[in-house]
mmCIF file with all atom_site columns, C-alpha atoms in Angstrom:
data_model
loop_
_atom_site.group_PDB
_atom_site.id
_atom_site.type_symbol
_atom_site.label_atom_id
_atom_site.label_alt_id
_atom_site.label_comp_id
_atom_site.label_asym_id
_atom_site.label_entity_id
_atom_site.label_seq_id
_atom_site.pdbx_PDB_ins_code
_atom_site.Cartn_x
_atom_site.Cartn_y
_atom_site.Cartn_z
_atom_site.occupancy
_atom_site.B_iso_or_equiv
_atom_site.pdbx_formal_charge
_atom_site.auth_seq_id
_atom_site.auth_comp_id
_atom_site.auth_asym_id
_atom_site.auth_atom_id
_atom_site.pdbx_PDB_model_num
ATOM 1   C CA . MET A 1 1   ? 0.000   0.000   0.000   1.00 94.00 ? 6   MET A CA 1
ATOM 2   C CA . ILE A 1 2   ? 1.177   3.494   -0.826  1.00 93.00 ? 7   ILE A CA 1
ATOM 3   C CA . TYR A 1 3   ? -0.377  6.613   0.689   1.00 94.00 ? 8   TYR A CA 1
ATOM 4   C CA . GLY A 1 4   ? 0.394   10.150  -0.440  1.00 91.00 ? 9   GLY A CA 1
ATOM 5   C CA . HIS A 1 5   ? -0.779  13.543  -1.591  1.00 92.00 ? 10  HIS A CA 1
ATOM 6   C CA . ILE A 1 6   ? -0.944  14.709  -5.201  1.00 89.00 ? 11  ILE A CA 1
ATOM 7   C CA . GLY A 1 7   ? 0.935   17.912  -4.300  1.00 87.00 ? 12  GLY A CA 1
ATOM 8   C CA . SER A 1 8   ? 4.022   16.055  -3.075  1.00 83.00 ? 13  SER A CA 1
ATOM 9   C CA . ALA A 1 9   ? 6.193   14.818  -5.940  1.00 74.00 ? 14  ALA A CA 1
ATOM 10  C CA . GLU A 1 10  ? 9.509   14.137  -4.163  1.00 68.00 ? 15  GLU A CA 1
ATOM 11  C CA . THR A 1 11  ? 8.990   10.453  -3.423  1.00 69.00 ? 16  THR A CA 1
ATOM 12  C CA . GLU A 1 12  ? 7.578   9.578   -6.844  1.00 72.00 ? 17  GLU A CA 1
ATOM 13  C CA . LYS A 1 13  ? 11.094  8.806   -8.102  1.00 76.00 ? 18  LYS A CA 1
ATOM 14  C CA . ALA A 1 14  ? 10.918  5.605   -6.054  1.00 81.00 ? 19  ALA A CA 1
ATOM 15  C CA . TYR A 1 15  ? 7.730   4.425   -7.817  1.00 86.00 ? 20  TYR A CA 1
ATOM 16  C CA . THR A 1 16  ? 7.586   2.275   -10.927 1.00 86.00 ? 21  THR A CA 1
ATOM 17  C CA . GLU A 1 17  ? 6.949   3.938   -14.269 1.00 87.00 ? 22  GLU A CA 1
ATOM 18  C CA . LYS A 1 18  ? 3.309   2.710   -14.293 1.00 87.00 ? 23  LYS A CA 1
ATOM 19  C CA . ILE A 1 19  ? 2.637   4.136   -10.820 1.00 89.00 ? 24  ILE A CA 1
ATOM 20  C CA . ARG A 1 20  ? 4.206   7.474   -11.820 1.00 88.00 ? 25  ARG A CA 1
ATOM 21  C CA . LYS A 1 21  ? 2.024   7.464   -14.959 1.00 89.00 ? 26  LYS A CA 1
ATOM 22  C CA . ALA A 1 22  ? -1.089  6.782   -12.850 1.00 90.00 ? 27  ALA A CA 1
ATOM 23  C CA . ILE A 1 23  ? -0.308  9.706   -10.545 1.00 90.00 ? 28  ILE A CA 1
ATOM 24  C CA . SER A 1 24  ? 0.340   11.903  -13.571 1.00 90.00 ? 29  SER A CA 1
ATOM 25  C CA . ILE A 1 25  ? -3.103  10.965  -14.940 1.00 91.00 ? 30  ILE A CA 1
ATOM 26  C CA . LEU A 1 26  ? -4.639  12.019  -11.620 1.00 89.00 ? 31  LEU A CA 1
ATOM 27  C CA . ARG A 1 27  ? -2.905  15.395  -11.838 1.00 89.00 ? 32  ARG A CA 1
ATOM 28  C CA . GLU A 1 28  ? -3.783  16.053  -15.473 1.00 90.00 ? 33  GLU A CA 1
ATOM 29  C CA . THR A 1 29  ? -7.333  14.710  -15.864 1.00 87.00 ? 34  THR A CA 1
ATOM 30  C CA . ASP A 1 30  ? -10.114 17.233  -15.408 1.00 87.00 ? 35  ASP A CA 1
ATOM 31  C CA . VAL A 1 31  ? -13.029 15.207  -14.064 1.00 86.00 ? 36  VAL A CA 1
ATOM 32  C CA . THR A 1 32  ? -15.324 18.199  -13.515 1.00 82.00 ? 37  THR A CA 1
ATOM 33  C CA . GLU A 1 33  ? -17.710 17.071  -16.261 1.00 86.00 ? 38  GLU A CA 1
ATOM 34  C CA . MET A 1 34  ? -17.137 13.322  -15.765 1.00 88.00 ? 39  MET A CA 1
ATOM 35  C CA . HIS A 1 35  ? -19.698 11.444  -13.721 1.00 89.00 ? 40  HIS A CA 1
ATOM 36  C CA . HIS A 1 36  ? -20.067 8.055   -12.050 1.00 91.00 ? 41  HIS A CA 1
ATOM 37  C CA . GLY A 1 37  ? -18.855 5.366   -14.441 1.00 91.00 ? 42  GLY A CA 1
ATOM 38  C CA . LYS A 1 38  ? -15.917 3.631   -16.141 1.00 93.00 ? 43  LYS A CA 1
ATOM 39  C CA . TYR A 1 39  ? -13.664 5.244   -18.729 1.00 92.00 ? 44  TYR A CA 1
ATOM 40  C CA . PRO A 1 40  ? -11.102 2.921   -20.374 1.00 92.00 ? 45  PRO A CA 1
ATOM 41  C CA . LEU A 1 41  ? -7.808  4.746   -21.007 1.00 91.00 ? 46  LEU A CA 1
ATOM 42  C CA . ASP A 1 42  ? -5.785  1.816   -22.379 1.00 89.00 ? 47  ASP A CA 1
ATOM 43  C CA . GLY A 1 43  ? -8.273  -0.958  -23.089 1.00 89.00 ? 48  GLY A CA 1
ATOM 44  C CA . GLU A 1 44  ? -8.415  -3.340  -20.118 1.00 91.00 ? 49  GLU A CA 1
ATOM 45  C CA . ASN A 1 45  ? -4.900  -2.355  -18.969 1.00 93.00 ? 50  ASN A CA 1
ATOM 46  C CA . LEU A 1 46  ? -5.847  1.002   -17.468 1.00 93.00 ? 51  LEU A CA 1
ATOM 47  C CA . ILE A 1 47  ? -9.382  2.007   -16.513 1.00 94.00 ? 52  ILE A CA 1
ATOM 48  C CA . LEU A 1 48  ? -10.452 5.264   -14.904 1.00 94.00 ? 53  LEU A CA 1
ATOM 49  C CA . GLN A 1 49  ? -13.536 5.001   -12.707 1.00 95.00 ? 54  GLN A CA 1
ATOM 50  C CA . ILE A 1 50  ? -15.419 7.954   -11.309 1.00 95.00 ? 55  ILE A CA 1
ATOM 51  C CA . ASN A 1 51  ? -17.176 7.082   -8.057  1.00 96.00 ? 56  ASN A CA 1
ATOM 52  C CA . GLU A 1 52  ? -19.795 9.492   -6.770  1.00 96.00 ? 57  GLU A CA 1
ATOM 53  C CA . VAL A 1 53  ? -21.056 7.871   -3.582  1.00 96.00 ? 58  VAL A CA 1
ATOM 54  C CA . THR A 1 54  ? -22.049 8.640   -0.014  1.00 97.00 ? 59  THR A CA 1
ATOM 55  C CA . THR A 1 55  ? -19.819 7.417   2.778   1.00 98.00 ? 60  THR A CA 1
ATOM 56  C CA . GLY A 1 56  ? -21.264 5.376   5.637   1.00 98.00 ? 61  GLY A CA 1
ATOM 57  C CA . PRO A 1 57  ? -20.342 3.622   8.886   1.00 97.00 ? 62  PRO A CA 1
ATOM 58  C CA . ALA A 1 58  ? -17.295 1.324   8.589   1.00 95.00 ? 63  ALA A CA 1
ATOM 59  C CA . GLU A 1 59  ? -19.266 -1.630  9.937   1.00 94.00 ? 64  GLU A CA 1
ATOM 60  C CA . GLU A 1 60  ? -21.555 -1.368  6.897   1.00 95.00 ? 65  GLU A CA 1
ATOM 61  C CA . LYS A 1 61  ? -18.623 -1.484  4.431   1.00 97.00 ? 66  LYS A CA 1
ATOM 62  C CA . ARG A 1 62  ? -16.989 -4.740  3.371   1.00 96.00 ? 67  ARG A CA 1
ATOM 63  C CA . PRO A 1 63  ? -13.241 -5.398  3.350   1.00 97.00 ? 68  PRO A CA 1
ATOM 64  C CA . GLU A 1 64  ? -12.144 -6.233  -0.206  1.00 97.00 ? 69  GLU A CA 1
ATOM 65  C CA . VAL A 1 65  ? -9.189  -7.267  -2.364  1.00 97.00 ? 70  VAL A CA 1
ATOM 66  C CA . HIS A 1 66  ? -8.506  -7.380  -6.084  1.00 97.00 ? 71  HIS A CA 1
ATOM 67  C CA . ARG A 1 67  ? -6.211  -9.828  -7.870  1.00 97.00 ? 72  ARG A CA 1
ATOM 68  C CA . LYS A 1 68  ? -5.987  -8.624  -11.510 1.00 97.00 ? 73  LYS A CA 1
ATOM 69  C CA . TYR A 1 69  ? -5.778  -4.878  -10.837 1.00 97.00 ? 74  TYR A CA 1
ATOM 70  C CA . ILE A 1 70  ? -4.249  -2.480  -8.376  1.00 96.00 ? 75  ILE A CA 1
ATOM 71  C CA . ASP A 1 71  ? -6.442  0.371   -7.166  1.00 96.00 ? 76  ASP A CA 1
ATOM 72  C CA . VAL A 1 72  ? -5.138  3.926   -7.242  1.00 96.00 ? 77  VAL A CA 1
ATOM 73  C CA . GLN A 1 73  ? -7.802  5.742   -5.238  1.00 97.00 ? 78  GLN A CA 1
ATOM 74  C CA . TYR A 1 74  ? -7.789  9.544   -5.346  1.00 96.00 ? 79  TYR A CA 1
ATOM 75  C CA . MET A 1 75  ? -10.089 11.924  -3.486  1.00 96.00 ? 80  MET A CA 1
ATOM 76  C CA . VAL A 1 76  ? -11.428 14.654  -5.772  1.00 95.00 ? 81  VAL A CA 1
ATOM 77  C CA . ARG A 1 77  ? -14.088 16.080  -3.438  1.00 96.00 ? 82  ARG A CA 1
ATOM 78  C CA . GLY A 1 78  ? -15.029 15.228  0.123   1.00 97.00 ? 83  GLY A CA 1
ATOM 79  C CA . HIS A 1 79  ? -13.637 13.113  2.960   1.00 97.00 ? 84  HIS A CA 1
ATOM 80  C CA . GLU A 1 80  ? -13.576 9.415   3.726   1.00 98.00 ? 85  GLU A CA 1
ATOM 81  C CA . LEU A 1 81  ? -11.689 6.829   5.707   1.00 98.00 ? 86  LEU A CA 1
ATOM 82  C CA . ILE A 1 82  ? -10.320 3.750   3.960   1.00 98.00 ? 87  ILE A CA 1
ATOM 83  C CA . GLY A 1 83  ? -9.565  0.780   6.172   1.00 97.00 ? 88  GLY A CA 1
ATOM 84  C CA . PHE A 1 84  ? -6.390  -1.161  5.354   1.00 97.00 ? 89  PHE A CA 1
ATOM 85  C CA . TYR A 1 85  ? -4.623  -4.306  6.543   1.00 97.00 ? 90  TYR A CA 1
ATOM 86  C CA . PRO A 1 86  ? -2.378  -6.906  4.867   1.00 96.00 ? 91  PRO A CA 1
ATOM 87  C CA . ASP A 1 87  ? -4.009  -9.967  3.304   1.00 96.00 ? 92  ASP A CA 1
ATOM 88  C CA . CYS A 1 88  ? -2.279  -12.889 5.003   1.00 93.00 ? 93  CYS A CA 1
ATOM 89  C CA . GLY A 1 89  ? -4.522  -15.445 3.314   1.00 90.00 ? 94  GLY A CA 1
ATOM 90  C CA . ASP A 1 90  ? -6.367  -16.338 6.507   1.00 93.00 ? 95  ASP A CA 1
ATOM 91  C CA . GLY A 1 91  ? -9.526  -14.241 6.034   1.00 93.00 ? 96  GLY A CA 1
ATOM 92  C CA . GLU A 1 92  ? -12.931 -15.842 5.691   1.00 95.00 ? 97  GLU A CA 1
ATOM 93  C CA . VAL A 1 93  ? -14.490 -15.128 2.303   1.00 96.00 ? 98  VAL A CA 1
ATOM 94  C CA . LEU A 1 94  ? -17.896 -13.457 2.395   1.00 95.00 ? 99  LEU A CA 1
ATOM 95  C CA . GLU A 1 95  ? -18.388 -13.167 -1.387  1.00 96.00 ? 100 GLU A CA 1
ATOM 96  C CA . ASP A 1 96  ? -16.078 -14.140 -4.256  1.00 96.00 ? 101 ASP A CA 1
ATOM 97  C CA . LEU A 1 97  ? -16.655 -12.072 -7.405  1.00 96.00 ? 102 LEU A CA 1
ATOM 98  C CA . LEU A 1 98  ? -13.100 -12.343 -8.740  1.00 96.00 ? 103 LEU A CA 1
ATOM 99  C CA . GLU A 1 99  ? -14.154 -13.928 -12.061 1.00 95.00 ? 104 GLU A CA 1
ATOM 100 C CA . GLU A 1 100 ? -16.899 -11.371 -12.795 1.00 95.00 ? 105 GLU A CA 1
ATOM 101 C CA . ASN A 1 101 ? -15.595 -8.140  -11.258 1.00 94.00 ? 106 ASN A CA 1
ATOM 102 C CA . ASP A 1 102 ? -12.111 -8.793  -9.821  1.00 96.00 ? 107 ASP A CA 1
ATOM 103 C CA . VAL A 1 103 ? -13.302 -8.294  -6.252  1.00 96.00 ? 108 VAL A CA 1
ATOM 104 C CA . LEU A 1 104 ? -13.331 -10.615 -3.271  1.00 96.00 ? 109 LEU A CA 1
ATOM 105 C CA . PHE A 1 105 ? -15.096 -9.527  -0.086  1.00 97.00 ? 110 PHE A CA 1
ATOM 106 C CA . TYR A 1 106 ? -13.976 -10.780 3.309   1.00 97.00 ? 111 TYR A CA 1
ATOM 107 C CA . LYS A 1 107 ? -16.006 -11.153 6.476   1.00 95.00 ? 112 LYS A CA 1
ATOM 108 C CA . GLU A 1 108 ? -15.458 -8.571  9.181   1.00 90.00 ? 113 GLU A CA 1
ATOM 109 C CA . ARG A 1 109 ? -12.547 -9.409  11.502  1.00 90.00 ? 114 ARG A CA 1
ATOM 110 C CA . ASP A 1 110 ? -11.836 -8.285  15.039  1.00 88.00 ? 115 ASP A CA 1
ATOM 111 C CA . ASP A 1 111 ? -8.368  -9.852  15.154  1.00 92.00 ? 116 ASP A CA 1
ATOM 112 C CA . VAL A 1 112 ? -6.589  -7.559  12.659  1.00 93.00 ? 117 VAL A CA 1
ATOM 113 C CA . ASN A 1 113 ? -5.193  -4.117  13.307  1.00 93.00 ? 118 ASN A CA 1
ATOM 114 C CA . GLU A 1 114 ? -7.020  -2.259  10.582  1.00 95.00 ? 119 GLU A CA 1
ATOM 115 C CA . LEU A 1 115 ? -5.500  1.133   9.867   1.00 96.00 ? 120 LEU A CA 1
ATOM 116 C CA . MET A 1 116 ? -7.992  3.837   8.884   1.00 97.00 ? 121 MET A CA 1
ATOM 117 C CA . LEU A 1 117 ? -6.470  6.136   6.252   1.00 97.00 ? 122 LEU A CA 1
ATOM 118 C CA . PRO A 1 118 ? -7.926  9.661   6.156   1.00 98.00 ? 123 PRO A CA 1
ATOM 119 C CA . MET A 1 119 ? -8.678  10.584  2.548   1.00 97.00 ? 124 MET A CA 1
ATOM 120 C CA . THR A 1 120 ? -9.137  14.302  2.020   1.00 97.00 ? 125 THR A CA 1
ATOM 121 C CA . GLU A 1 121 ? -9.032  16.250  -1.227  1.00 95.00 ? 126 GLU A CA 1
ATOM 122 C CA . GLY A 1 122 ? -5.769  15.527  -3.038  1.00 94.00 ? 127 GLY A CA 1
ATOM 123 C CA . CYS A 1 123 ? -4.905  12.350  -1.120  1.00 95.00 ? 128 CYS A CA 1
ATOM 124 C CA . TYR A 1 124 ? -4.298  9.072   -2.910  1.00 95.00 ? 129 TYR A CA 1
ATOM 125 C CA . ALA A 1 125 ? -3.866  5.493   -1.749  1.00 97.00 ? 130 ALA A CA 1
ATOM 126 C CA . ILE A 1 126 ? -2.585  2.628   -3.881  1.00 96.00 ? 131 ILE A CA 1
ATOM 127 C CA . PHE A 1 127 ? -3.747  -0.871  -3.020  1.00 98.00 ? 132 PHE A CA 1
ATOM 128 C CA . PHE A 1 128 ? -2.030  -3.969  -4.397  1.00 97.00 ? 133 PHE A CA 1
ATOM 129 C CA . PRO A 1 129 ? -3.475  -7.521  -4.514  1.00 97.00 ? 134 PRO A CA 1
ATOM 130 C CA . GLU A 1 130 ? -2.049  -8.248  -1.054  1.00 97.00 ? 135 GLU A CA 1
ATOM 131 C CA . ASP A 1 131 ? -3.801  -5.219  0.487   1.00 98.00 ? 136 ASP A CA 1
ATOM 132 C CA . VAL A 1 132 ? -7.234  -5.589  2.051   1.00 97.00 ? 137 VAL A CA 1
ATOM 133 C CA . HIS A 1 133 ? -9.049  -2.272  1.912   1.00 98.00 ? 138 HIS A CA 1
ATOM 134 C CA . ARG A 1 134 ? -12.443 -0.978  3.001   1.00 97.00 ? 139 ARG A CA 1
ATOM 135 C CA . PRO A 1 135 ? -13.343 2.202   1.092   1.00 97.00 ? 140 PRO A CA 1
ATOM 136 C CA . CYS A 1 136 ? -16.120 4.744   1.631   1.00 97.00 ? 141 CYS A CA 1
ATOM 137 C CA . CYS A 1 137 ? -16.142 4.751   5.425   1.00 98.00 ? 142 CYS A CA 1
ATOM 138 C CA . GLN A 1 138 ? -17.487 7.978   6.830   1.00 98.00 ? 143 GLN A CA 1
ATOM 139 C CA . MET A 1 139 ? -15.266 10.488  8.558   1.00 95.00 ? 144 MET A CA 1
ATOM 140 C CA . GLY A 1 140 ? -17.622 11.828  11.216  1.00 92.00 ? 145 GLY A CA 1
ATOM 141 C CA . ALA A 1 141 ? -20.950 11.879  9.384   1.00 96.00 ? 146 ALA A CA 1
ATOM 142 C CA . PRO A 1 142 ? -22.061 10.458  6.006   1.00 98.00 ? 147 PRO A CA 1
ATOM 143 C CA . GLU A 1 143 ? -20.890 12.651  3.135   1.00 97.00 ? 148 GLU A CA 1
ATOM 144 C CA . ALA A 1 144 ? -21.282 12.735  -0.650  1.00 97.00 ? 149 ALA A CA 1
ATOM 145 C CA . ILE A 1 145 ? -17.845 12.269  -2.201  1.00 97.00 ? 150 ILE A CA 1
ATOM 146 C CA . LYS A 1 146 ? -16.315 12.168  -5.654  1.00 96.00 ? 151 LYS A CA 1
ATOM 147 C CA . LYS A 1 147 ? -13.215 10.088  -6.204  1.00 95.00 ? 152 LYS A CA 1
ATOM 148 C CA . ILE A 1 148 ? -11.193 8.546   -8.996  1.00 94.00 ? 153 ILE A CA 1
ATOM 149 C CA . VAL A 1 149 ? -10.221 4.902   -8.890  1.00 95.00 ? 154 VAL A CA 1
ATOM 150 C CA . LEU A 1 150 ? -7.602  4.078   -11.494 1.00 95.00 ? 155 LEU A CA 1
ATOM 151 C CA . LYS A 1 151 ? -7.530  0.348   -12.146 1.00 96.00 ? 156 LYS A CA 1
ATOM 152 C CA . VAL A 1 152 ? -4.046  -0.686  -13.318 1.00 95.00 ? 157 VAL A CA 1
ATOM 153 C CA . LYS A 1 153 ? -3.694  -4.250  -14.570 1.00 95.00 ? 158 LYS A CA 1
ATOM 154 C CA . VAL A 1 154 ? -1.141  -6.053  -12.407 1.00 95.00 ? 159 VAL A CA 1
ATOM 155 C CA . ASP A 1 155 ? 0.571   -7.858  -15.286 1.00 93.00 ? 160 ASP A CA 1
ATOM 156 C CA . THR A 1 156 ? 1.405   -4.489  -16.910 1.00 90.00 ? 161 THR A CA 1
ATOM 157 C CA . LEU A 1 157 ? 3.490   -3.375  -13.940 1.00 86.00 ? 162 LEU A CA 1
#
């Protein structure tokens, strides 16, 4: 998992070329007129999703992982918390949609130290296949947010 802010470019030199390209896309893409949906940028290799959703209580959100894509989540407008913990392969599967939608949901766990990442405007978090994450958790009260999720195909890294 990588966590950063779009305004801080110093550490980007340590990222792979694909990750640097993804962050560049976040900086350069005007999503003002783009609304909820998927926008392929490079076929199935790179997909830009606009998510316009309302955050809610963490206990109502499901921990998830992806296997074919990494998620580069970027907050355009609003605030949310994203839960994160490493996938050690010992979680109980709640719903497996990997074939259809590249998402696997885990059951809630009390025995992991889930870190809650504060996502405010300009923040990004990058989740790899080994990273369990729980997006759209409210920060205080429910809030309408707009975020970009860049889906980068793992085998293109």
